[in-house]
Amino acid sequence: MSNFDQNRPKPPGFHHAIKVVRSSPSAKLTGVQADLSAHNPSVSNQQFSAGGVYIQSMTEAINQTDSIQTGWTVQPSLPGDTQTHAYAKWTDSNTGDWCLQYNFEKLMGCWPKQLFTGLQSSNREIAWGGAVYSESSPSPAMGSGRFAVEGWGYAAFVANHAYMDESHNLRFAYEKDLEAYSDTPMCYRLAPYMDFGFFYGGPGRNCRT
């Protein structure tokens, strides 16, 4: 089961505005890339706001899901500040380990594949976009804090989003192959960005569902 299924219960306080591609006979997912705009939304303690990419196993039990999430985030409880911290990840084509690589050039490190029981299966899904969490209302802004429809120069974006197939070739994630998912459209939305990306985000506020 997809962990982004709109009918699947999720912990209170979490919200997403993302686009998803899932494994299929013609799409074996072994890696992911994207160009991301980075932002510094206002976030208080016990909240986070993030934009990035996600690759994870698809399981019936959400507590058995393996997941790696990378991109940028503002999360005061971890680094102890409200600055934006950016990162990216890649897959090592020789070992199957999951590796963190910045700007296609600098290898930051790897997680051995043995750590991820679920991700050793080919039944995976990839998502691009934004996520937020808050213990209580109001919820924080996602992305730039502007609605996706406001477009270039205002809204956060994901561009050149692609996945790596089983032959380790990059394949662009076309709109027809993606599933859009925004669990709280009154707070966070999605909108197309020409032919090679999309805008996402919103101001947050009273988003409890």
Tab-separated table of C-alpha atoms in Angstrom:
chain	number	residue	atom	x	y	z
A	1	MET	CA	0.000	0.000	0.000
A	2	SER	CA	1.190	3.520	-0.733
A	3	ASN	CA	2.168	5.554	2.298
A	4	PHE	CA	0.752	8.602	0.516
A	5	ASP	CA	-2.659	6.988	-0.040
A	6	GLN	CA	-5.272	9.614	0.802
A	7	ASN	CA	-7.380	6.944	2.502
A	8	ARG	CA	-4.537	5.802	4.742
A	9	PRO	CA	-4.535	7.246	8.271
A	10	LYS	CA	-1.600	9.508	9.089
A	11	PRO	CA	-0.366	10.956	12.371
A	12	PRO	CA	-2.140	14.201	13.296
A	13	GLY	CA	-0.270	17.361	12.458
A	14	PHE	CA	1.457	16.044	9.313
A	15	HIS	CA	0.563	17.486	5.902
A	16	HIS	CA	1.927	16.938	2.384
A	17	ALA	CA	1.649	18.540	-1.047
A	18	ILE	CA	3.511	16.149	-3.338
A	19	LYS	CA	3.582	14.259	-6.607
A	20	VAL	CA	4.234	10.516	-6.530
A	21	VAL	CA	5.441	7.788	-8.909
A	22	ARG	CA	5.274	4.125	-7.943
A	23	SER	CA	7.100	0.998	-9.023
A	24	SER	CA	5.616	-0.887	-11.947
A	25	PRO	CA	6.846	-3.506	-14.448
A	26	SER	CA	8.022	-0.624	-16.665
A	27	ALA	CA	9.370	1.568	-13.862
A	28	LYS	CA	11.760	-0.022	-11.384
A	29	LEU	CA	12.736	2.757	-8.981
A	30	THR	CA	16.362	2.696	-7.823
A	31	GLY	CA	17.140	6.405	-7.360
A	32	VAL	CA	15.726	9.909	-7.554
A	33	GLN	CA	16.783	13.443	-8.450
A	34	ALA	CA	15.274	16.932	-8.558
A	35	ASP	CA	16.127	20.621	-8.635
A	36	LEU	CA	14.549	22.331	-5.636
A	37	SER	CA	13.980	25.937	-4.707
A	38	ALA	CA	15.000	26.508	-1.079
A	39	HIS	CA	13.125	28.739	1.361
A	40	ASN	CA	13.095	29.803	4.980
A	41	PRO	CA	9.501	29.640	6.212
A	42	SER	CA	8.676	30.767	9.721
A	43	VAL	CA	8.684	27.707	11.990
A	44	SER	CA	8.353	27.523	15.755
A	45	ASN	CA	9.503	24.856	18.198
A	46	GLN	CA	7.847	21.441	17.778
A	47	GLN	CA	7.239	22.168	14.082
A	48	PHE	CA	9.065	21.569	10.830
A	49	SER	CA	8.668	22.563	7.216
A	50	ALA	CA	10.513	20.779	4.417
A	51	GLY	CA	10.784	20.447	0.671
A	52	GLY	CA	12.495	17.613	-1.094
A	53	VAL	CA	12.392	14.076	-2.399
A	54	TYR	CA	11.279	10.865	-0.725
A	55	ILE	CA	11.902	7.229	-1.621
A	56	GLN	CA	10.344	4.500	0.436
A	57	SER	CA	9.029	0.977	0.468
A	58	MET	CA	5.332	0.263	0.008
A	59	THR	CA	3.950	-1.885	2.812
A	60	GLU	CA	0.609	-2.606	4.449
A	61	ALA	CA	1.948	-1.625	7.882
A	62	ILE	CA	3.139	1.980	8.061
A	63	ASN	CA	5.465	1.160	10.982
A	64	GLN	CA	7.334	-1.290	8.719
A	65	THR	CA	8.091	1.287	6.023
A	66	ASP	CA	11.688	2.053	5.063
A	67	SER	CA	12.079	5.666	3.982
A	68	ILE	CA	14.820	8.120	3.050
A	69	GLN	CA	13.903	11.800	2.819
A	70	THR	CA	16.204	14.491	1.493
A	71	GLY	CA	16.006	18.121	0.432
A	72	TRP	CA	15.837	21.191	2.640
A	73	THR	CA	14.232	21.687	6.016
A	74	VAL	CA	13.646	24.175	8.802
A	75	GLN	CA	13.315	22.271	12.075
A	76	PRO	CA	14.412	24.057	15.259
A	77	SER	CA	14.324	20.908	17.394
A	78	LEU	CA	17.196	19.272	15.468
A	79	PRO	CA	19.967	21.774	14.616
A	80	GLY	CA	18.825	24.205	17.288
A	81	ASP	CA	18.178	27.095	14.902
A	82	THR	CA	15.639	28.342	12.360
A	83	GLN	CA	18.019	28.351	9.411
A	84	THR	CA	17.375	26.379	6.234
A	85	HIS	CA	19.481	23.217	5.915
A	86	ALA	CA	19.744	21.779	2.382
A	87	TYR	CA	20.791	18.322	1.159
A	88	ALA	CA	20.207	15.737	-1.606
A	89	LYS	CA	20.609	11.957	-2.089
A	90	TRP	CA	21.533	9.410	-4.714
A	91	THR	CA	21.857	5.640	-5.176
A	92	ASP	CA	25.190	3.838	-5.612
A	93	SER	CA	24.741	1.785	-8.800
A	94	ASN	CA	27.418	-0.769	-7.913
A	95	THR	CA	26.607	-1.708	-4.338
A	96	GLY	CA	22.912	-0.906	-3.939
A	97	ASP	CA	23.727	1.319	-0.959
A	98	TRP	CA	21.753	4.540	-0.552
A	99	CYS	CA	24.082	7.510	-0.858
A	100	LEU	CA	23.919	11.236	-0.278
A	101	GLN	CA	25.361	13.300	-3.117
A	102	TYR	CA	25.288	17.061	-3.467
A	103	ASN	CA	24.989	18.734	-6.868
A	104	PHE	CA	26.040	15.530	-8.706
A	105	GLU	CA	29.615	16.108	-7.583
A	106	LYS	CA	30.311	15.713	-3.879
A	107	LEU	CA	29.651	12.367	-2.243
A	108	MET	CA	28.655	13.053	1.345
A	109	GLY	CA	28.328	9.444	2.522
A	110	CYS	CA	26.279	6.244	2.214
A	111	TRP	CA	23.856	4.116	4.211
A	112	PRO	CA	24.474	0.363	3.729
A	113	LYS	CA	21.555	-1.317	1.975
A	114	GLN	CA	21.325	-3.803	4.862
A	115	LEU	CA	19.804	-1.057	7.011
A	116	PHE	CA	16.719	-0.912	4.778
A	117	THR	CA	14.883	-4.213	4.649
A	118	GLY	CA	11.900	-2.793	2.786
A	119	LEU	CA	13.932	-0.800	0.276
A	120	GLN	CA	15.723	-3.975	-0.827
A	121	SER	CA	12.397	-4.908	-2.422
A	122	SER	CA	11.572	-3.391	-5.822
A	123	ASN	CA	8.141	-2.348	-4.509
A	124	ARG	CA	8.946	1.335	-3.918
A	125	GLU	CA	7.501	4.778	-4.395
A	126	ILE	CA	9.097	8.164	-4.928
A	127	ALA	CA	7.634	11.550	-4.093
A	128	TRP	CA	8.655	15.159	-4.659
A	129	GLY	CA	7.252	18.209	-2.883
A	130	GLY	CA	6.629	19.606	0.562
A	131	ALA	CA	5.824	18.364	4.044
A	132	VAL	CA	5.085	20.062	7.345
A	133	TYR	CA	4.365	19.059	10.911
A	134	SER	CA	3.025	20.849	13.959
A	135	GLU	CA	1.987	19.508	17.352
A	136	SER	CA	-0.872	22.013	17.428
A	137	SER	CA	-2.542	24.733	15.347
A	138	PRO	CA	-1.584	26.828	13.539
A	139	SER	CA	0.392	24.730	11.065
A	140	PRO	CA	3.559	26.272	9.595
A	141	ALA	CA	4.016	27.539	6.063
A	142	MET	CA	5.124	25.071	3.401
A	143	GLY	CA	7.693	26.053	0.771
A	144	SER	CA	7.830	29.814	0.406
A	145	GLY	CA	4.535	30.213	2.230
A	146	ARG	CA	2.785	31.238	-1.001
A	147	PHE	CA	0.150	29.174	-2.790
A	148	ALA	CA	1.375	27.164	-5.770
A	149	VAL	CA	-0.848	29.046	-8.219
A	150	GLU	CA	1.158	32.240	-7.577
A	151	GLY	CA	3.887	30.679	-9.684
A	152	TRP	CA	7.435	31.688	-10.555
A	153	GLY	CA	9.140	34.094	-8.191
A	154	TYR	CA	6.623	33.449	-5.429
A	155	ALA	CA	5.836	29.748	-4.909
A	156	ALA	CA	8.285	26.945	-4.137
A	157	PHE	CA	9.060	24.632	-7.035
A	158	VAL	CA	10.392	21.212	-7.995
A	159	ALA	CA	11.976	20.967	-11.459
A	160	ASN	CA	13.730	18.334	-13.561
A	161	HIS	CA	12.362	15.622	-11.316
A	162	ALA	CA	13.429	12.164	-12.444
A	163	TYR	CA	13.871	8.629	-11.208
A	164	MET	CA	16.595	6.070	-11.878
A	165	ASP	CA	15.510	2.784	-13.446
A	166	GLU	CA	16.911	-0.694	-12.842
A	167	SER	CA	19.602	-0.063	-15.493
A	168	HIS	CA	20.635	3.092	-13.610
A	169	ASN	CA	19.384	5.428	-16.333
A	170	LEU	CA	17.625	8.645	-15.376
A	171	ARG	CA	14.060	8.930	-16.639
A	172	PHE	CA	12.068	12.152	-16.462
A	173	ALA	CA	8.885	11.839	-14.385
A	174	TYR	CA	6.204	12.938	-16.833
A	175	GLU	CA	2.964	14.395	-15.552
A	176	LYS	CA	0.914	11.471	-16.901
A	177	ASP	CA	2.927	9.089	-14.713
A	178	LEU	CA	2.506	11.087	-11.498
A	179	GLU	CA	-0.207	11.114	-8.859
A	180	ALA	CA	-0.851	14.469	-7.190
A	181	TYR	CA	-1.577	14.436	-3.459
A	182	SER	CA	-2.420	17.394	-1.237
A	183	ASP	CA	-4.166	16.312	1.945
A	184	THR	CA	-5.186	19.845	2.987
A	185	PRO	CA	-5.736	21.986	-0.149
A	186	MET	CA	-7.153	24.846	1.895
A	187	CYS	CA	-3.617	25.244	3.281
A	188	TYR	CA	-1.208	23.671	0.768
A	189	ARG	CA	-1.622	23.225	-2.999
A	190	LEU	CA	0.038	22.040	-6.231
A	191	ALA	CA	0.212	23.675	-9.673
A	192	PRO	CA	2.036	22.821	-12.952
A	193	TYR	CA	5.395	24.439	-13.769
A	194	MET	CA	5.728	24.359	-17.578
A	195	ASP	CA	6.611	20.857	-18.836
A	196	PHE	CA	9.307	19.910	-16.365
A	197	GLY	CA	8.140	20.568	-12.842
A	198	PHE	CA	5.506	21.921	-10.493
A	199	PHE	CA	4.900	24.502	-7.802
A	200	TYR	CA	3.800	23.563	-4.301
A	201	GLY	CA	3.107	25.037	-0.879
A	202	GLY	CA	0.952	27.462	1.012
A	203	PRO	CA	0.620	29.572	4.150
A	204	GLY	CA	-0.577	26.858	6.496
A	205	ARG	CA	-2.457	28.224	9.546
A	206	ASN	CA	-5.558	26.300	10.705
A	207	CYS	CA	-5.043	22.998	8.873
A	208	ARG	CA	-6.123	20.362	11.366
A	209	THR	CA	-7.997	17.473	9.736
